[in-house]
XYZ file of C-alpha atoms in Angstrom:
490
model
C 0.031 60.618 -15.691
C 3.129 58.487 -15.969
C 5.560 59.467 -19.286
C 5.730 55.776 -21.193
C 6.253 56.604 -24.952
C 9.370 54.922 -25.086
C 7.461 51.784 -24.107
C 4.496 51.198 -26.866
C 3.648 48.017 -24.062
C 3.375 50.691 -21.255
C 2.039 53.580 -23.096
C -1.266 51.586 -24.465
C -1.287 50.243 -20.705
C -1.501 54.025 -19.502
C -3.848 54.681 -22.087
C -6.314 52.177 -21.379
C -6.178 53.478 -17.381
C -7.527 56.552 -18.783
C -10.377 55.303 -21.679
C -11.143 52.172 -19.120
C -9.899 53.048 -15.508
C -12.538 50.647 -14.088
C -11.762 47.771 -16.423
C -10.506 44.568 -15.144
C -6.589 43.983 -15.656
C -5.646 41.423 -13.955
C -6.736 38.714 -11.861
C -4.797 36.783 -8.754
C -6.942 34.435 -6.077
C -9.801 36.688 -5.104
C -7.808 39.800 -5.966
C -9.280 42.040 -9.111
C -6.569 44.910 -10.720
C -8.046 47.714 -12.238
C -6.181 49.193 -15.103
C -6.464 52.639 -13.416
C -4.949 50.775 -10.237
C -2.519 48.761 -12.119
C -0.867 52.471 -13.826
C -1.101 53.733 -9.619
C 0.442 50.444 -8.388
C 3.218 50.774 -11.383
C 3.883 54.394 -10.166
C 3.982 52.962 -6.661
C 6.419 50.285 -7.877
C 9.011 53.117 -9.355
C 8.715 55.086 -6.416
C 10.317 52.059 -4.240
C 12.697 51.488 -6.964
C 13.799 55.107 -6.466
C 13.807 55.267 -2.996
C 16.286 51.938 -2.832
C 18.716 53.828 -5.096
C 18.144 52.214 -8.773
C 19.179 54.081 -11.367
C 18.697 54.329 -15.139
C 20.260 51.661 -17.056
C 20.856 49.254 -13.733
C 19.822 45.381 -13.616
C 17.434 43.928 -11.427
C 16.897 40.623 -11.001
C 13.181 39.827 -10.947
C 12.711 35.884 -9.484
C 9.381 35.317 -11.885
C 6.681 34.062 -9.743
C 2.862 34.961 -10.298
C 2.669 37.343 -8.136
C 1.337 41.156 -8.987
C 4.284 42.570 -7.268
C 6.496 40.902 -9.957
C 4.379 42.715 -12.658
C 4.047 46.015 -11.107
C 7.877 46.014 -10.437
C 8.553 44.624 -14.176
C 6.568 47.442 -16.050
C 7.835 49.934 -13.318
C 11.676 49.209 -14.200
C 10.812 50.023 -18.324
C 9.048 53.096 -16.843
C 12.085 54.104 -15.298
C 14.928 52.492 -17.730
C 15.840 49.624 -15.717
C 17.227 46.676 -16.972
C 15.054 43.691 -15.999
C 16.698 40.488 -15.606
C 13.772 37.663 -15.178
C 14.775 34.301 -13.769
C 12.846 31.294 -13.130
C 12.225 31.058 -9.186
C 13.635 27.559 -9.259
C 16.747 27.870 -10.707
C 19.164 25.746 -9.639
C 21.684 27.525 -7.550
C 24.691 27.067 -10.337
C 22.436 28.873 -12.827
C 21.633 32.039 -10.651
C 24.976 32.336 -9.443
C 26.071 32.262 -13.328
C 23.632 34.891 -14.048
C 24.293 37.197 -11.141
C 27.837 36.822 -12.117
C 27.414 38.703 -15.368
C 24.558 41.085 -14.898
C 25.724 42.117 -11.284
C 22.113 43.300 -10.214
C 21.897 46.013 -7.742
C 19.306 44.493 -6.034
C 17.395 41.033 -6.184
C 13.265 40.865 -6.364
C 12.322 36.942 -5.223
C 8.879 35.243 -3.620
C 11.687 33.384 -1.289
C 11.856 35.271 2.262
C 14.830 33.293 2.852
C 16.758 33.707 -0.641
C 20.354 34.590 -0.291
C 22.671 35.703 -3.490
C 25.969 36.821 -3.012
C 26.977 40.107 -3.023
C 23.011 41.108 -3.399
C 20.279 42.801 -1.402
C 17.524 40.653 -1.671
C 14.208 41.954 -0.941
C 10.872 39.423 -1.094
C 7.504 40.117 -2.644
C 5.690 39.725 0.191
C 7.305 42.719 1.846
C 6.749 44.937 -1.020
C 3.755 47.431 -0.601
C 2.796 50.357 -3.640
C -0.467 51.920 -2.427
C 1.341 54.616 0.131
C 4.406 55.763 -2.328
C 3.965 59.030 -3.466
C 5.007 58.957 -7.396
C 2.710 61.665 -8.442
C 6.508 63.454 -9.313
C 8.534 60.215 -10.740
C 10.599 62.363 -13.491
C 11.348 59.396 -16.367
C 14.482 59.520 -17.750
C 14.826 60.250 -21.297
C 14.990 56.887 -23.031
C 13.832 55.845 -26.559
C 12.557 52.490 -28.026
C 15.906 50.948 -28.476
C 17.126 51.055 -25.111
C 17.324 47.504 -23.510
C 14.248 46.671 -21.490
C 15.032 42.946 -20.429
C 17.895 40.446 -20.689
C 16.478 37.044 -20.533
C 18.426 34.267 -20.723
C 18.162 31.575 -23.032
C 17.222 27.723 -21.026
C 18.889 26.043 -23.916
C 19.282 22.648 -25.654
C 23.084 23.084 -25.472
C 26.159 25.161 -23.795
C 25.571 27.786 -21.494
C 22.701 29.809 -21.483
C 22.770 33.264 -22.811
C 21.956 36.627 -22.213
C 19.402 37.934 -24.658
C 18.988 42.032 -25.240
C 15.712 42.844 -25.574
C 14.312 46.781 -26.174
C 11.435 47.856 -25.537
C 10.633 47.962 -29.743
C 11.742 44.587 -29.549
C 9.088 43.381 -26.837
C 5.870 45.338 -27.967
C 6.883 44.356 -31.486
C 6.522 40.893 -30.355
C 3.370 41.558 -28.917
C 1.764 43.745 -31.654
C 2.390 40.839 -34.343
C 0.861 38.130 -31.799
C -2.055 39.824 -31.081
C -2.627 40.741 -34.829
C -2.226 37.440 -36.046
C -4.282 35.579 -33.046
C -6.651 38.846 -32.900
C -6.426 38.866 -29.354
C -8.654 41.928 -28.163
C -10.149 44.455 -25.120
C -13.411 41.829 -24.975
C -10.900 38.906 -24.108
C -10.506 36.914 -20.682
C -7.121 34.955 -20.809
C -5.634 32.571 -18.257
C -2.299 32.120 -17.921
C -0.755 29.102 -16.609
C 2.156 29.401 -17.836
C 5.442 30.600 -15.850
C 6.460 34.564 -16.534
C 10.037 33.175 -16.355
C 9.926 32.542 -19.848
C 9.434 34.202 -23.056
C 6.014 32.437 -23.874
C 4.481 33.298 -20.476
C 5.856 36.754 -20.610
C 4.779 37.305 -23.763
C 1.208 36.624 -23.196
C 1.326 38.732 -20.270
C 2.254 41.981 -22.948
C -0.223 41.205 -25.559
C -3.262 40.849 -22.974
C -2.263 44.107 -21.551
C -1.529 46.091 -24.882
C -4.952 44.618 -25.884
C -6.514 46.053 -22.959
C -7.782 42.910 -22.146
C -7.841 40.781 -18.793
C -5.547 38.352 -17.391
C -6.223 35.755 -15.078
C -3.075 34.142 -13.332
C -3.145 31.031 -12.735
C -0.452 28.733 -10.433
C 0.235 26.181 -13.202
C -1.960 23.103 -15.363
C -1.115 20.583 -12.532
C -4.336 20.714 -11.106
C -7.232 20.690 -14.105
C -10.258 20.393 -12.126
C -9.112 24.114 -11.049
C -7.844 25.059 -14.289
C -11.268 24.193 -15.842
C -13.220 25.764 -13.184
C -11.365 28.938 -13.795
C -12.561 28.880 -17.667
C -15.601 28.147 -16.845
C -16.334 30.976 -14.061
C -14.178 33.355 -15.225
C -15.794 33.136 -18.884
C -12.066 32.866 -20.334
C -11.747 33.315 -24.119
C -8.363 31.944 -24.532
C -4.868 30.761 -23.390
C -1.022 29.492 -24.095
C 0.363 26.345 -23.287
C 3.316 24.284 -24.497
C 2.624 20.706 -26.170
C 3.832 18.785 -23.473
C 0.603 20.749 -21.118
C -1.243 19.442 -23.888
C -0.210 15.626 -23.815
C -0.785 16.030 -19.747
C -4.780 17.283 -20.621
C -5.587 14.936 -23.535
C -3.703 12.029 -20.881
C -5.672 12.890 -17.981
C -9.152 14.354 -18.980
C -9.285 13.282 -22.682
C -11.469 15.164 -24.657
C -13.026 17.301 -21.196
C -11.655 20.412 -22.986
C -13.635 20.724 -25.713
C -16.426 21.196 -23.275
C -15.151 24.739 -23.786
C -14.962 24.907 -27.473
C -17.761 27.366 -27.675
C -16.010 29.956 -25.431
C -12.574 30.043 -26.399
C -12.047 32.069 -29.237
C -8.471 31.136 -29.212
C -5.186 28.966 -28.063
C -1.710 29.425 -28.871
C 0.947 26.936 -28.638
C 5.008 27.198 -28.814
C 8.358 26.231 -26.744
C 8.299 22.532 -29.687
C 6.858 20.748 -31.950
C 2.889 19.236 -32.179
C 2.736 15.957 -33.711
C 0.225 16.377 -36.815
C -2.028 14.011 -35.078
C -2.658 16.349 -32.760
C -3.175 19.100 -34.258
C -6.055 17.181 -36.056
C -7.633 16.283 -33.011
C -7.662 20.018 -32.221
C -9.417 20.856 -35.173
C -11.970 18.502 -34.690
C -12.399 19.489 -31.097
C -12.267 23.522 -31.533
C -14.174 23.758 -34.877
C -14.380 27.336 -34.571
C -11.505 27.991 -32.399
C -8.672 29.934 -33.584
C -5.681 27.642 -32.861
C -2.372 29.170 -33.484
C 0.919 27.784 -33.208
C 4.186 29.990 -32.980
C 8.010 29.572 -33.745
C 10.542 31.464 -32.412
C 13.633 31.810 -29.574
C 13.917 34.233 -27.108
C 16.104 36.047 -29.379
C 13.707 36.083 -31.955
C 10.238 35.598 -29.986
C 7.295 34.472 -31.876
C 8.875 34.885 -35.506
C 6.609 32.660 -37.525
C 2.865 31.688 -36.922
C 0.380 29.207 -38.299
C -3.191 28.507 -37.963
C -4.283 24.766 -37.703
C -7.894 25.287 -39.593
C -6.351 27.667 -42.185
C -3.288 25.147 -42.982
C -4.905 22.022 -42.772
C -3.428 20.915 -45.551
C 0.261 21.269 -44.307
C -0.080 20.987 -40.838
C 3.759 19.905 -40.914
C 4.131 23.595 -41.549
C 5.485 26.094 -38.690
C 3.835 28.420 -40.731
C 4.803 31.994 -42.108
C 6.239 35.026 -40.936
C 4.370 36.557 -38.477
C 3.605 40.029 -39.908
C 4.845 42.148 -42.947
C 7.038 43.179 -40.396
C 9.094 40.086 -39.784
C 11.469 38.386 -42.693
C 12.410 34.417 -42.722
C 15.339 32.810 -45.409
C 16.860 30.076 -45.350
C 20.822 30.089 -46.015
C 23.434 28.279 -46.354
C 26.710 28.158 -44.430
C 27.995 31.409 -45.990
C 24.904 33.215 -45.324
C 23.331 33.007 -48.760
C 20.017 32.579 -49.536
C 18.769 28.871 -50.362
C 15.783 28.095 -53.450
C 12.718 27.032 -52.548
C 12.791 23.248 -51.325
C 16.523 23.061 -50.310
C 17.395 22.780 -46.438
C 19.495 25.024 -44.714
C 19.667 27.559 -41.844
C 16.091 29.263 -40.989
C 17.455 32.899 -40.230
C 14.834 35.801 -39.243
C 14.792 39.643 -39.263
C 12.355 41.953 -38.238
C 10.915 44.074 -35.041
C 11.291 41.445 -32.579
C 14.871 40.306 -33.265
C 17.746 40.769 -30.503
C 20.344 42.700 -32.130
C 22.921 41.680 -29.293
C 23.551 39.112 -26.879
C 24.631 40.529 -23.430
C 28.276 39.290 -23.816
C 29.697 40.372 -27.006
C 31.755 37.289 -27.583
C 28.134 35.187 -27.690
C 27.339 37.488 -30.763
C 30.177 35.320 -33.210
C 28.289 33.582 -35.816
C 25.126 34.787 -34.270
C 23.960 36.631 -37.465
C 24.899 36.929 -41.070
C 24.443 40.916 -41.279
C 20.640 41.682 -40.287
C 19.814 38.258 -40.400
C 19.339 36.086 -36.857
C 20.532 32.730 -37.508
C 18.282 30.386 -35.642
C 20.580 27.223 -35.658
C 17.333 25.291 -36.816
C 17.368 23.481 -40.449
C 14.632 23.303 -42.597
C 13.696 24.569 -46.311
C 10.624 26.417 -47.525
C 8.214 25.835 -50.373
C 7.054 27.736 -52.937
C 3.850 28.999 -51.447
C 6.106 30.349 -48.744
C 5.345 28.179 -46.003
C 8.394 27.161 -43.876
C 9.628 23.411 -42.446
C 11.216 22.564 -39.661
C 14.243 19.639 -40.303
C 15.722 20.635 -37.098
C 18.900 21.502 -35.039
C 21.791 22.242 -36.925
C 23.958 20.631 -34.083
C 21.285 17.529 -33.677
C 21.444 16.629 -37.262
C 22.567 13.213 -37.958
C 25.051 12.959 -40.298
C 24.889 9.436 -42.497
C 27.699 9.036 -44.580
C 26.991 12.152 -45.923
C 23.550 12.059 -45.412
C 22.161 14.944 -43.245
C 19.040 13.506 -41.264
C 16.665 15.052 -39.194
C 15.910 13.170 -35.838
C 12.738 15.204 -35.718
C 11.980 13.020 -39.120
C 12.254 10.092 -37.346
C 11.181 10.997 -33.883
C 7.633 11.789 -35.914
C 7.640 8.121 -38.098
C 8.506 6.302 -34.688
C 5.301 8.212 -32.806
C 3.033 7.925 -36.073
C 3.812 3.440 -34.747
C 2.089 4.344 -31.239
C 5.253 5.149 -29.600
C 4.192 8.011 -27.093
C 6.791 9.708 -27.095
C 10.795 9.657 -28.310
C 13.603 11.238 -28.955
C 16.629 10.854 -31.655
C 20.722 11.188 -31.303
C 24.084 11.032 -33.718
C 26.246 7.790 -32.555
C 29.093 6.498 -34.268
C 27.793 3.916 -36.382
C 29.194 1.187 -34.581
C 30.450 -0.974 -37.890
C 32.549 2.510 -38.931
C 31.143 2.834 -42.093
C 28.597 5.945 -42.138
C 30.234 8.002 -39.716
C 27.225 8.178 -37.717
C 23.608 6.433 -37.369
C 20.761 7.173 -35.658
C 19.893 6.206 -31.937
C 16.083 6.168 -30.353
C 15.380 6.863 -27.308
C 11.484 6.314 -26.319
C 9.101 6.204 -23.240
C 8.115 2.778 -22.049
C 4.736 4.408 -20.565
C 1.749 4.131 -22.781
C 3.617 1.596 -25.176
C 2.742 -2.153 -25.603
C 4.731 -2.351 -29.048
C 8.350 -4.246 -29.212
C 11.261 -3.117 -30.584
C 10.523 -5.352 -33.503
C 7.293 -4.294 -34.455
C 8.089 -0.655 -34.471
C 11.235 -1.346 -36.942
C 9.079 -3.766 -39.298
C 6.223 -0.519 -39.449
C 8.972 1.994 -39.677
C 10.483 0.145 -42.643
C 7.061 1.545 -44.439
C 8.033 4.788 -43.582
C 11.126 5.801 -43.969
C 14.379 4.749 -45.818
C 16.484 2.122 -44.473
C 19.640 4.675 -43.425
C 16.772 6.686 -41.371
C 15.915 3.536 -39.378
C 17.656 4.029 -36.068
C 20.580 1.336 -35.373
C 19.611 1.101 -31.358
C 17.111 1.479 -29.558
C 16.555 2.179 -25.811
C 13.819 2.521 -23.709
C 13.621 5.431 -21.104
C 10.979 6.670 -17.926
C 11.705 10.136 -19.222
C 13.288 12.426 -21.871
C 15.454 15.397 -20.207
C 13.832 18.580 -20.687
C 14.500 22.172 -20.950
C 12.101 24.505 -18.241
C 10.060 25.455 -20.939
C 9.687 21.493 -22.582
C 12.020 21.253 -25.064
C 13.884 18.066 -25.432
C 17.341 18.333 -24.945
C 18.411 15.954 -26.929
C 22.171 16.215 -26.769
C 21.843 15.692 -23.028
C 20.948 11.870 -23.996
C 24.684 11.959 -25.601
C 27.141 10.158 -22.955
């Protein structure tokens, strides 16, 4: 039996191989995993990693697509204390070549038979087979908990992305407060539609597999006659998905969804923000569903949680720490703690943090001691429940007034804009330094200019009203579907 207990994500793996061998892991097309064949198939994966020469503490870059090779090499490379380093299959060439110029992988794992990266073997999925590799004598290296099990790099509003240090404490601790605040357990059926590149997909990958539970992989939401087949055949009890996924849903099937309401005992959201609208439309359409919403960053993954029927009454909220485990404060610019009600910096600690980026100089101002500093604003109240203002870099500053576009991206939606998105200008009669600038999608919108200034005058003070206005096709994105607002700077 393979030697994981450095890996609390691999170990419960192993040990539900042996109290479950013949339950269903995982799911791809008309493939079915056994957890007794996913342990041999992870052995089988560490053998080959062996065999090509990769050593203890080496990178590998793993090009994320949903295929079981990817996960079989993944958890085989923590088996062995190999550094994964997990990339999104279609990222753009300047990206990859940035990463592969810092991590310097010894060998590269992509879906792509014809992917080339300098200076790299590249070997494809679809070549890969683990059923005839002996690994019956893999001898694991001695490695504890806080060894680094991934570097994933961040996709980023702003700057260059960076490399984020992730253990193996860090990971399952990320997955043991998920799954004990959603309750996700061995009965469940989850499918994931969501890309492994990222932290959310990942992440939901861990906690159905520390649960014990099965995973059904799905390509993407693009096509939702599948994607609601799948639920409905495959008895699935939950999933992830980011807001925008859900605007695409309610958009092109309306309320279909809640067809399902009775079956899924649970759906978690993250990546941004949920209008409140929303959310109340959930709760009417998933009475007894347990909707979850996280906050977090890669470097601090799924640090805060609420629960849409349980905060009802401030469904502004991004909730509460996520476990007595995790810590949140917010501080000001010298690192000290804020009262109740006063914005500043949201800063986390606990067993999910990043304690280092991968290149030291990204660590300056990073943290103030044990404290991550997210570089979001926002305040808390006095029960303890935590707001979002938002970016510390995106906050408009109004002669001397610090405003949140997220404030006013909310009041200009809340008029029947679909959707928008705010930026600093200089105020163009230099007076306040700088005044807000909206940005909003023409689709779905039969409102003027006009009309949505006159109802926003109801809603917010006058310096919060933006000074111009423009309308857009689309708002850039991050892979994941954050707005990037600053990109809307020129």
């Amino acid at each position: 039996m393979l030697d994981a207990s450095h890996s609390r994500v691999l170990h419960l793996v192993v040990e539900h191989a042996v109290t479950t061998p013949d339950k269903v892991a995982l799911v791809s097309g008309s493939t079915r995993i056994t957890y007794s064949q996913l342990v041999s198939n992870i052995g089988g994966a560490a053998a080959l990693l062996c065999q090509l020469g990769v050593k203890p503490g080496d990178h590998i870059l793993l090009s994320a697509q949903k295929e079981l090779e990817f996960i079989y090499l993944y958890l085989a490379a923590h088996l062995l204390g190999i550094v994964n380093v997990v990339v999104d299959d279609a990222s753009p060439r300047e990206r990859l070549d940035y990463i592969v110029g810092i991590v310097k992988p010894v060998v590269v794992f992509s879906s792509r038979e014809d992917q080339e990266v300098d200076g790299c073997r590249v070997i494809s999925y679809h070549q890969l087979s683990f059923n005839d590799k002996e690994h019956l004598a893999i001898a694991t290296p001695d490695l504890t908990p806080d060894d680094v099990a991934d570097v994933m790099f961040t996709t980023g509003t702003t700057g260059s992305p960076k490399g984020v240090c992730l253990t193996h404490a860090n990971i399952a601790g990320s997955a043991s407060n998920t799954n004990g605040f959603i309750g996700t357990c061995s009965d469940d059926i989850e499918a994931l539609a969501l890309p492994l590149s990222h932290s959310f997909g990942l992440g939901r990958l861990r906690c159905v597999l520390m649960a014990g539970a099965t995973l059904i992989l799905v390509n993407n939401f693009a096509n939702l006659k599948a994607f609601f087949s799948i639920i409905a055949s495959e008895h699935v009890t939950g999933f992830g998905m980011v807001p925008a996924v859900w605007q695409y849903i309610k958009r092109i099937s309306g309320k279909r969804i809640a067809q399902f309401a009775d079956q899924l005992r649970y759906i978690e959201f993250g990546s941004a923000s949920l209008p409140v609208e929303d959310k109340c439309l959930l709760i009417e359409m998933f009475p007894n569903t347990r909707l979850c919403m996280h906050y977090g960053l890669t470097e601090a993954s799924r640090a805060m949680f609420s629960e849409f029927h349980e905060s009802a009454d401030n469904l502004d909220s991004i909730g509460r720490p996520a476990s007595s485990l995790v810590e949140a404060s917010v501080r000001d610019e010298q690192g000290s703690p804020l009262n109740d009600g006063i914005d500043g910096e949201i800063c986390v600690k606990g067993n999910m943090v990043s304690r280092t980026y991968y290149l030291s100089s990204d660590n300056k101002d990073a943290y103030f001691g044990d404290w991550f500093r997210t570089g979001d604003w926002g305040h808390r109240d006095s029960d303890g429940n935590f707001y979002l203002t938002g970016r510390k870099k995106e906050l408009i500053n109004v002669g001397g007034e610090k405003v949140s576009p997220v404030t006013i991206e909310e009041a200009i939606v809340s008029t029947g804009v679909q959707e928008c998105a705010c930026i600093a200008i200089p105020d163009p009669n230099g007076m306040l330094g700088e005044v807000p600038k909206a940005f909003m999608l023409k689709e779905g919108t039969t409102l003027t200019i006009e009309e949505i200034k006159r109802r926003l005058a109801q809603l917010l003070p006058a310096h919060e009203i933006p000074v111009q206005w423009e309308w857009v096709d689309s708002l850039p994105r991050t892979s994941s579907g954050k707005i990037q607002r600053l990109k809307l700077k020129r």
